[in-house]
Amino acid sequence: GYSDREDTAIEMSHVGQGYGNGGGAGDPAGQFFYLLDNATKQMANVDANIDQIASFHEQALNAASESRYRQIATQRDQLVEETNSMVSGIKQSLDVLARTVDDPNIPKPQRVAQASRQQNLARKFSEQLQRYRQMEYRYSQRNRERFERQYRIARPEATDEEITDAINSDQAGQVFAQAVMQSNRLGEARRVLRDVEERQVDIQKIEKTINELAEMFVEVNDMVNRQQDMIDNIESAVEATHGNVDIGNTETKKAIVNRIKARKKLWIILLLSIVLIVVIIIIIYFTVIKK
């Protein structure tokens, strides 16, 4: 499975140990963008590999000889193993990025920006997994069709159910060998026996890859949804904070206005008091002192 293919992810996860492309070990933002850039490059390589694997599948289906088929199948299987290892590394790097943006010590606006970048890459990776899976499914179906045609060469009277059992059985070679022994066209049936066994192994390998990709597709989609929830929560908290700041600013402005009004009232009262005192002094002067 993909869990054994950790070389790429391990290499990426060592970003904090002094790589030159994205900041030093003490630079979380640099580490984040280093991982992001590397995962993006790996995804470009996976895209190219998917196209090449499809080409190998096509060549294997049309191989004119057993030796040519084996040569192509060996190259294809090596590339599939390499590609699946890269896919596993990208998934684990996305997991690391998700944990990074989940750090509450990072400022909220920065968390939202980084989570959006991680989510966008995860969404593209999900689409890539779907493309890879669909390509493998198409060639699995074509292999099944070829298997069916070859089986009918040996046993023209075989039912669809018998053919399906032969394809899905781990003992497909033995099932087909029995068909060979029962065939009235023994020479031709023996000729395709080895090819049928190899195609049956191909079908099992491809369908194993399809199942693994389907599981990872679900996991990545869950990751995208979790990231969206986190982004929504952070943005709501930021908006609430901004709302509280706005309310605080409004209250502060009101308090300033009230203080200004209070000071104005104080000055008016003081001025009226002074005027009143002056009036009283004048009255006293003219009514008492002047007499």
CSV table of N, CA and C in Angstrom, one decimal, residues 119-216:
chain,number,residue,atom,x,y,z
A,119,GLN,N,-5.3,24.2,1.0
A,119,GLN,CA,-6.6,23.7,0.6
A,119,GLN,C,-6.7,23.7,-1.0
A,120,ASN,N,-6.2,24.7,-1.6
A,120,ASN,CA,-6.2,24.8,-3.1
A,120,ASN,C,-5.3,23.7,-3.7
A,121,LEU,N,-4.1,23.5,-3.0
A,121,LEU,CA,-3.3,22.4,-3.5
A,121,LEU,C,-3.9,21.0,-3.3
A,122,ALA,N,-4.5,20.8,-2.1
A,122,ALA,CA,-5.2,19.6,-1.8
A,122,ALA,C,-6.3,19.3,-2.8
A,123,ARG,N,-7.0,20.4,-3.2
A,123,ARG,CA,-8.1,20.2,-4.2
A,123,ARG,C,-7.6,19.8,-5.5
A,124,LYS,N,-6.5,20.4,-6.0
A,124,LYS,CA,-5.8,20.0,-7.2
A,124,LYS,C,-5.3,18.6,-7.2
A,125,PHE,N,-4.8,18.2,-6.0
A,125,PHE,CA,-4.3,16.8,-5.8
A,125,PHE,C,-5.4,15.8,-5.9
A,126,SER,N,-6.6,16.2,-5.3
A,126,SER,CA,-7.8,15.3,-5.4
A,126,SER,C,-8.2,15.1,-6.9
A,127,GLU,N,-8.1,16.2,-7.6
A,127,GLU,CA,-8.5,16.1,-9.1
A,127,GLU,C,-7.5,15.2,-9.8
A,128,GLN,N,-6.2,15.3,-9.4
A,128,GLN,CA,-5.2,14.5,-10.0
A,128,GLN,C,-5.4,13.0,-9.7
A,129,LEU,N,-5.7,12.7,-8.4
A,129,LEU,CA,-6.0,11.3,-8.0
A,129,LEU,C,-7.1,10.8,-8.8
A,130,GLN,N,-8.2,11.6,-9.0
A,130,GLN,CA,-9.3,11.1,-9.8
A,130,GLN,C,-8.9,10.8,-11.3
A,131,ARG,N,-8.1,11.7,-11.8
A,131,ARG,CA,-7.6,11.4,-13.2
A,131,ARG,C,-6.8,10.1,-13.3
A,132,TYR,N,-5.9,9.9,-12.3
A,132,TYR,CA,-5.1,8.7,-12.3
A,132,TYR,C,-6.0,7.5,-12.2
A,133,ARG,N,-7.0,7.6,-11.3
A,133,ARG,CA,-7.9,6.4,-11.0
A,133,ARG,C,-8.7,6.1,-12.3
A,134,GLN,N,-9.2,7.2,-12.9
A,134,GLN,CA,-10.0,7.0,-14.1
A,134,GLN,C,-9.2,6.3,-15.2
A,135,MET,N,-8.0,6.8,-15.4
A,135,MET,CA,-7.1,6.2,-16.4
A,135,MET,C,-6.9,4.7,-16.1
A,136,GLU,N,-6.6,4.4,-14.9
A,136,GLU,CA,-6.3,3.0,-14.5
A,136,GLU,C,-7.6,2.1,-14.7
A,137,TYR,N,-8.7,2.7,-14.4
A,137,TYR,CA,-10.0,2.0,-14.6
A,137,TYR,C,-10.3,1.7,-16.0
A,138,ARG,N,-10.0,2.6,-16.9
A,138,ARG,CA,-10.3,2.4,-18.3
A,138,ARG,C,-9.4,1.2,-18.8
A,139,TYR,N,-8.2,1.2,-18.4
A,139,TYR,CA,-7.3,0.1,-18.9
A,139,TYR,C,-7.6,-1.2,-18.2
A,140,SER,N,-8.1,-1.2,-17.0
A,140,SER,CA,-8.6,-2.4,-16.3
A,140,SER,C,-9.7,-3.0,-17.1
A,141,GLN,N,-10.7,-2.1,-17.5
A,141,GLN,CA,-11.8,-2.6,-18.3
A,141,GLN,C,-11.4,-3.2,-19.6
A,142,ARG,N,-10.4,-2.6,-20.3
A,142,ARG,CA,-9.9,-3.1,-21.6
A,142,ARG,C,-9.2,-4.4,-21.4
A,143,ASN,N,-8.5,-4.6,-20.3
A,143,ASN,CA,-7.8,-5.8,-20.0
A,143,ASN,C,-8.8,-6.9,-19.7
A,144,ARG,N,-9.9,-6.6,-19.0
A,144,ARG,CA,-11.0,-7.5,-18.8
A,144,ARG,C,-11.6,-8.0,-20.1
A,145,GLU,N,-11.8,-7.1,-21.0
A,145,GLU,CA,-12.4,-7.4,-22.3
A,145,GLU,C,-11.5,-8.3,-23.1
A,146,ARG,N,-10.2,-8.1,-23.0
A,146,ARG,CA,-9.2,-8.9,-23.7
A,146,ARG,C,-9.2,-10.3,-23.1
A,147,PHE,N,-9.2,-10.3,-21.7
A,147,PHE,CA,-9.2,-11.6,-21.0
A,147,PHE,C,-10.5,-12.4,-21.4
A,148,GLU,N,-11.6,-11.8,-21.5
A,148,GLU,CA,-12.8,-12.5,-21.9
A,148,GLU,C,-12.7,-13.0,-23.3
A,149,ARG,N,-12.2,-12.3,-24.2
A,149,ARG,CA,-12.0,-12.8,-25.6
A,149,ARG,C,-11.1,-14.0,-25.7
A,150,GLN,N,-10.0,-13.9,-24.9
A,150,GLN,CA,-9.1,-15.0,-24.9
A,150,GLN,C,-9.7,-16.3,-24.2
A,151,TYR,N,-10.4,-16.0,-23.2
A,151,TYR,CA,-11.1,-17.2,-22.5
A,151,TYR,C,-12.1,-17.9,-23.5
A,152,ARG,N,-12.7,-17.1,-24.3
A,152,ARG,CA,-13.7,-17.7,-25.2
A,152,ARG,C,-13.0,-18.4,-26.3
A,153,ILE,N,-11.8,-18.1,-26.6
A,153,ILE,CA,-11.0,-18.9,-27.6
A,153,ILE,C,-10.9,-20.3,-27.1
A,154,ALA,N,-10.6,-20.5,-25.8
A,154,ALA,CA,-10.5,-21.8,-25.2
A,154,ALA,C,-11.9,-22.5,-25.0
A,155,ARG,N,-12.8,-21.7,-24.5
A,155,ARG,CA,-14.1,-22.2,-24.2
A,155,ARG,C,-15.2,-21.3,-24.8
A,156,PRO,N,-15.5,-21.5,-26.0
A,156,PRO,CA,-16.6,-20.6,-26.7
A,156,PRO,C,-17.9,-20.7,-26.0
A,157,GLU,N,-18.2,-21.8,-25.3
A,157,GLU,CA,-19.5,-22.0,-24.6
A,157,GLU,C,-19.5,-21.4,-23.2
A,158,ALA,N,-18.4,-20.8,-22.8
A,158,ALA,CA,-18.4,-20.3,-21.4
A,158,ALA,C,-19.4,-19.2,-21.2
A,159,THR,N,-20.0,-19.2,-20.0
A,159,THR,CA,-21.0,-18.1,-19.7
A,159,THR,C,-20.3,-16.9,-19.1
A,160,ASP,N,-21.0,-15.7,-19.1
A,160,ASP,CA,-20.4,-14.5,-18.5
A,160,ASP,C,-20.0,-14.7,-17.1
A,161,GLU,N,-20.8,-15.5,-16.3
A,161,GLU,CA,-20.5,-15.7,-14.9
A,161,GLU,C,-19.2,-16.5,-14.8
A,162,GLU,N,-19.0,-17.5,-15.6
A,162,GLU,CA,-17.8,-18.3,-15.5
A,162,GLU,C,-16.6,-17.4,-15.8
A,163,ILE,N,-16.7,-16.5,-16.8
A,163,ILE,CA,-15.6,-15.7,-17.2
A,163,ILE,C,-15.3,-14.7,-16.0
A,164,THR,N,-16.3,-14.1,-15.4
A,164,THR,CA,-16.1,-13.2,-14.3
A,164,THR,C,-15.4,-13.9,-13.1
A,165,ASP,N,-15.8,-15.1,-12.9
A,165,ASP,CA,-15.2,-15.9,-11.8
A,165,ASP,C,-13.7,-16.2,-12.1
A,166,ALA,N,-13.4,-16.4,-13.4
A,166,ALA,CA,-12.0,-16.7,-13.8
A,166,ALA,C,-11.2,-15.4,-13.6
A,167,ILE,N,-11.7,-14.3,-13.9
A,167,ILE,CA,-11.0,-13.0,-13.8
A,167,ILE,C,-10.7,-12.7,-12.3
A,168,ASN,N,-11.7,-12.9,-11.5
A,168,ASN,CA,-11.6,-12.5,-10.1
A,168,ASN,C,-10.9,-13.5,-9.2
A,169,SER,N,-10.7,-14.7,-9.7
A,169,SER,CA,-10.2,-15.8,-8.9
A,169,SER,C,-8.6,-15.6,-8.8
A,170,ASP,N,-8.1,-15.9,-7.6
A,170,ASP,CA,-6.6,-15.9,-7.5
A,170,ASP,C,-6.0,-17.1,-8.2
A,171,GLN,N,-6.9,-18.1,-8.5
A,171,GLN,CA,-6.4,-19.3,-9.2
A,171,GLN,C,-6.8,-19.2,-10.7
A,172,ALA,N,-6.7,-18.0,-11.3
A,172,ALA,CA,-7.2,-17.8,-12.7
A,172,ALA,C,-6.4,-18.7,-13.6
A,173,GLY,N,-5.1,-18.9,-13.4
A,173,GLY,CA,-4.4,-19.7,-14.3
A,173,GLY,C,-4.9,-21.1,-14.3
A,174,GLN,N,-5.2,-21.6,-13.1
A,174,GLN,CA,-5.7,-23.0,-13.0
A,174,GLN,C,-7.1,-23.1,-13.6
A,175,VAL,N,-7.9,-22.1,-13.4
A,175,VAL,CA,-9.2,-22.1,-14.0
A,175,VAL,C,-9.1,-22.2,-15.6
A,176,PHE,N,-8.2,-21.4,-16.1
A,176,PHE,CA,-8.1,-21.3,-17.5
A,176,PHE,C,-7.4,-22.6,-18.0
A,177,ALA,N,-6.5,-23.2,-17.3
A,177,ALA,CA,-5.8,-24.4,-17.7
A,177,ALA,C,-6.9,-25.6,-17.8
A,178,GLN,N,-7.8,-25.6,-16.9
A,178,GLN,CA,-8.9,-26.6,-17.0
A,178,GLN,C,-9.7,-26.3,-18.3
A,179,ALA,N,-9.9,-25.1,-18.6
A,179,ALA,CA,-10.7,-24.8,-19.8
A,179,ALA,C,-9.9,-25.2,-21.0
A,180,VAL,N,-8.5,-25.1,-20.9
A,180,VAL,CA,-7.7,-25.6,-22.0
A,180,VAL,C,-7.9,-27.1,-22.3
A,181,MET,N,-7.9,-27.8,-21.2
A,181,MET,CA,-8.0,-29.3,-21.3
A,181,MET,C,-9.3,-29.7,-21.8
A,182,GLN,N,-10.4,-28.9,-21.6
A,182,GLN,CA,-11.7,-29.2,-22.1
A,182,GLN,C,-12.0,-28.7,-23.5
A,183,SER,N,-11.0,-27.9,-24.0
A,183,SER,CA,-11.3,-27.3,-25.3
A,183,SER,C,-11.0,-28.3,-26.4
A,184,ASN,N,-11.8,-28.1,-27.5
A,184,ASN,CA,-11.6,-28.9,-28.7
A,184,ASN,C,-10.6,-28.3,-29.6
A,185,ARG,N,-10.1,-27.1,-29.2
A,185,ARG,CA,-9.0,-26.4,-30.0
A,185,ARG,C,-7.8,-26.2,-29.1
A,186,LEU,N,-7.2,-27.4,-28.7
A,186,LEU,CA,-6.2,-27.4,-27.7
A,186,LEU,C,-5.0,-26.6,-28.0
A,187,GLY,N,-4.5,-26.7,-29.3
A,187,GLY,CA,-3.3,-26.0,-29.6
A,187,GLY,C,-3.4,-24.5,-29.5
A,188,GLU,N,-4.5,-23.9,-30.0
A,188,GLU,CA,-4.7,-22.4,-29.9
A,188,GLU,C,-4.9,-22.0,-28.5
A,189,ALA,N,-5.6,-22.9,-27.7
A,189,ALA,CA,-5.9,-22.5,-26.3
A,189,ALA,C,-4.6,-22.5,-25.5
A,190,ARG,N,-3.7,-23.4,-25.7
A,190,ARG,CA,-2.5,-23.4,-25.0
A,190,ARG,C,-1.7,-22.2,-25.3
A,191,ARG,N,-1.8,-21.7,-26.6
A,191,ARG,CA,-1.0,-20.6,-27.0
A,191,ARG,C,-1.4,-19.3,-26.2
A,192,VAL,N,-2.6,-19.2,-25.8
A,192,VAL,CA,-3.1,-18.0,-25.1
A,192,VAL,C,-3.1,-18.1,-23.6
A,193,LEU,N,-2.8,-19.3,-23.1
A,193,LEU,CA,-2.8,-19.6,-21.7
A,193,LEU,C,-1.9,-18.7,-20.9
A,194,ARG,N,-0.6,-18.6,-21.4
A,194,ARG,CA,0.3,-17.7,-20.7
A,194,ARG,C,-0.1,-16.3,-20.7
A,195,ASP,N,-0.6,-15.8,-21.9
A,195,ASP,CA,-1.0,-14.4,-22.0
A,195,ASP,C,-2.2,-14.2,-21.1
A,196,VAL,N,-3.1,-15.1,-20.9
A,196,VAL,CA,-4.2,-14.9,-20.0
A,196,VAL,C,-3.8,-14.8,-18.6
A,197,GLU,N,-2.8,-15.6,-18.2
A,197,GLU,CA,-2.3,-15.6,-16.8
A,197,GLU,C,-1.7,-14.2,-16.5
A,198,GLU,N,-0.9,-13.7,-17.5
A,198,GLU,CA,-0.2,-12.4,-17.3
A,198,GLU,C,-1.3,-11.3,-17.3
A,199,ARG,N,-2.3,-11.4,-18.1
A,199,ARG,CA,-3.3,-10.3,-18.2
A,199,ARG,C,-4.1,-10.3,-16.8
A,200,GLN,N,-4.3,-11.5,-16.3
A,200,GLN,CA,-5.1,-11.6,-15.1
A,200,GLN,C,-4.3,-10.9,-13.9
A,201,VAL,N,-3.0,-11.1,-13.9
A,201,VAL,CA,-2.1,-10.5,-12.9
A,201,VAL,C,-2.2,-8.9,-13.1
A,202,ASP,N,-2.1,-8.5,-14.4
A,202,ASP,CA,-2.3,-7.1,-14.7
A,202,ASP,C,-3.5,-6.5,-14.1
A,203,ILE,N,-4.6,-7.2,-14.3
A,203,ILE,CA,-5.9,-6.7,-13.8
A,203,ILE,C,-5.9,-6.6,-12.3
A,204,GLN,N,-5.3,-7.5,-11.6
A,204,GLN,CA,-5.3,-7.5,-10.2
A,204,GLN,C,-4.4,-6.3,-9.7
A,205,LYS,N,-3.3,-6.1,-10.4
A,205,LYS,CA,-2.4,-4.9,-10.0
A,205,LYS,C,-3.1,-3.6,-10.2
A,206,ILE,N,-3.7,-3.5,-11.4
A,206,ILE,CA,-4.4,-2.2,-11.7
A,206,ILE,C,-5.5,-2.0,-10.7
A,207,GLU,N,-6.3,-3.0,-10.4
A,207,GLU,CA,-7.5,-2.8,-9.5
A,207,GLU,C,-7.0,-2.5,-8.1
A,208,LYS,N,-5.8,-3.0,-7.7
A,208,LYS,CA,-5.3,-2.7,-6.4
A,208,LYS,C,-4.9,-1.2,-6.3
A,209,THR,N,-4.3,-0.7,-7.4
A,209,THR,CA,-4.0,0.7,-7.5
A,209,THR,C,-5.2,1.5,-7.5
A,210,ILE,N,-6.3,1.1,-8.2
A,210,ILE,CA,-7.5,1.8,-8.2
A,210,ILE,C,-8.1,2.0,-6.8
A,211,ASN,N,-8.1,0.9,-6.1
A,211,ASN,CA,-8.7,0.9,-4.7
A,211,ASN,C,-7.9,1.8,-3.8
A,212,GLU,N,-6.5,1.7,-3.9
A,212,GLU,CA,-5.7,2.6,-3.1
A,212,GLU,C,-6.0,4.1,-3.4
A,213,LEU,N,-6.1,4.4,-4.7
A,213,LEU,CA,-6.3,5.8,-5.1
A,213,LEU,C,-7.7,6.2,-4.6
A,214,ALA,N,-8.7,5.3,-4.6
A,214,ALA,CA,-10.0,5.7,-4.2
A,214,ALA,C,-10.0,6.0,-2.7
A,215,GLU,N,-9.3,5.2,-1.9
A,215,GLU,CA,-9.2,5.5,-0.5
A,215,GLU,C,-8.5,6.9,-0.2
A,216,MET,N,-7.4,7.1,-1.0
A,216,MET,CA,-6.7,8.4,-0.8
A,216,MET,C,-7.6,9.6,-1.2
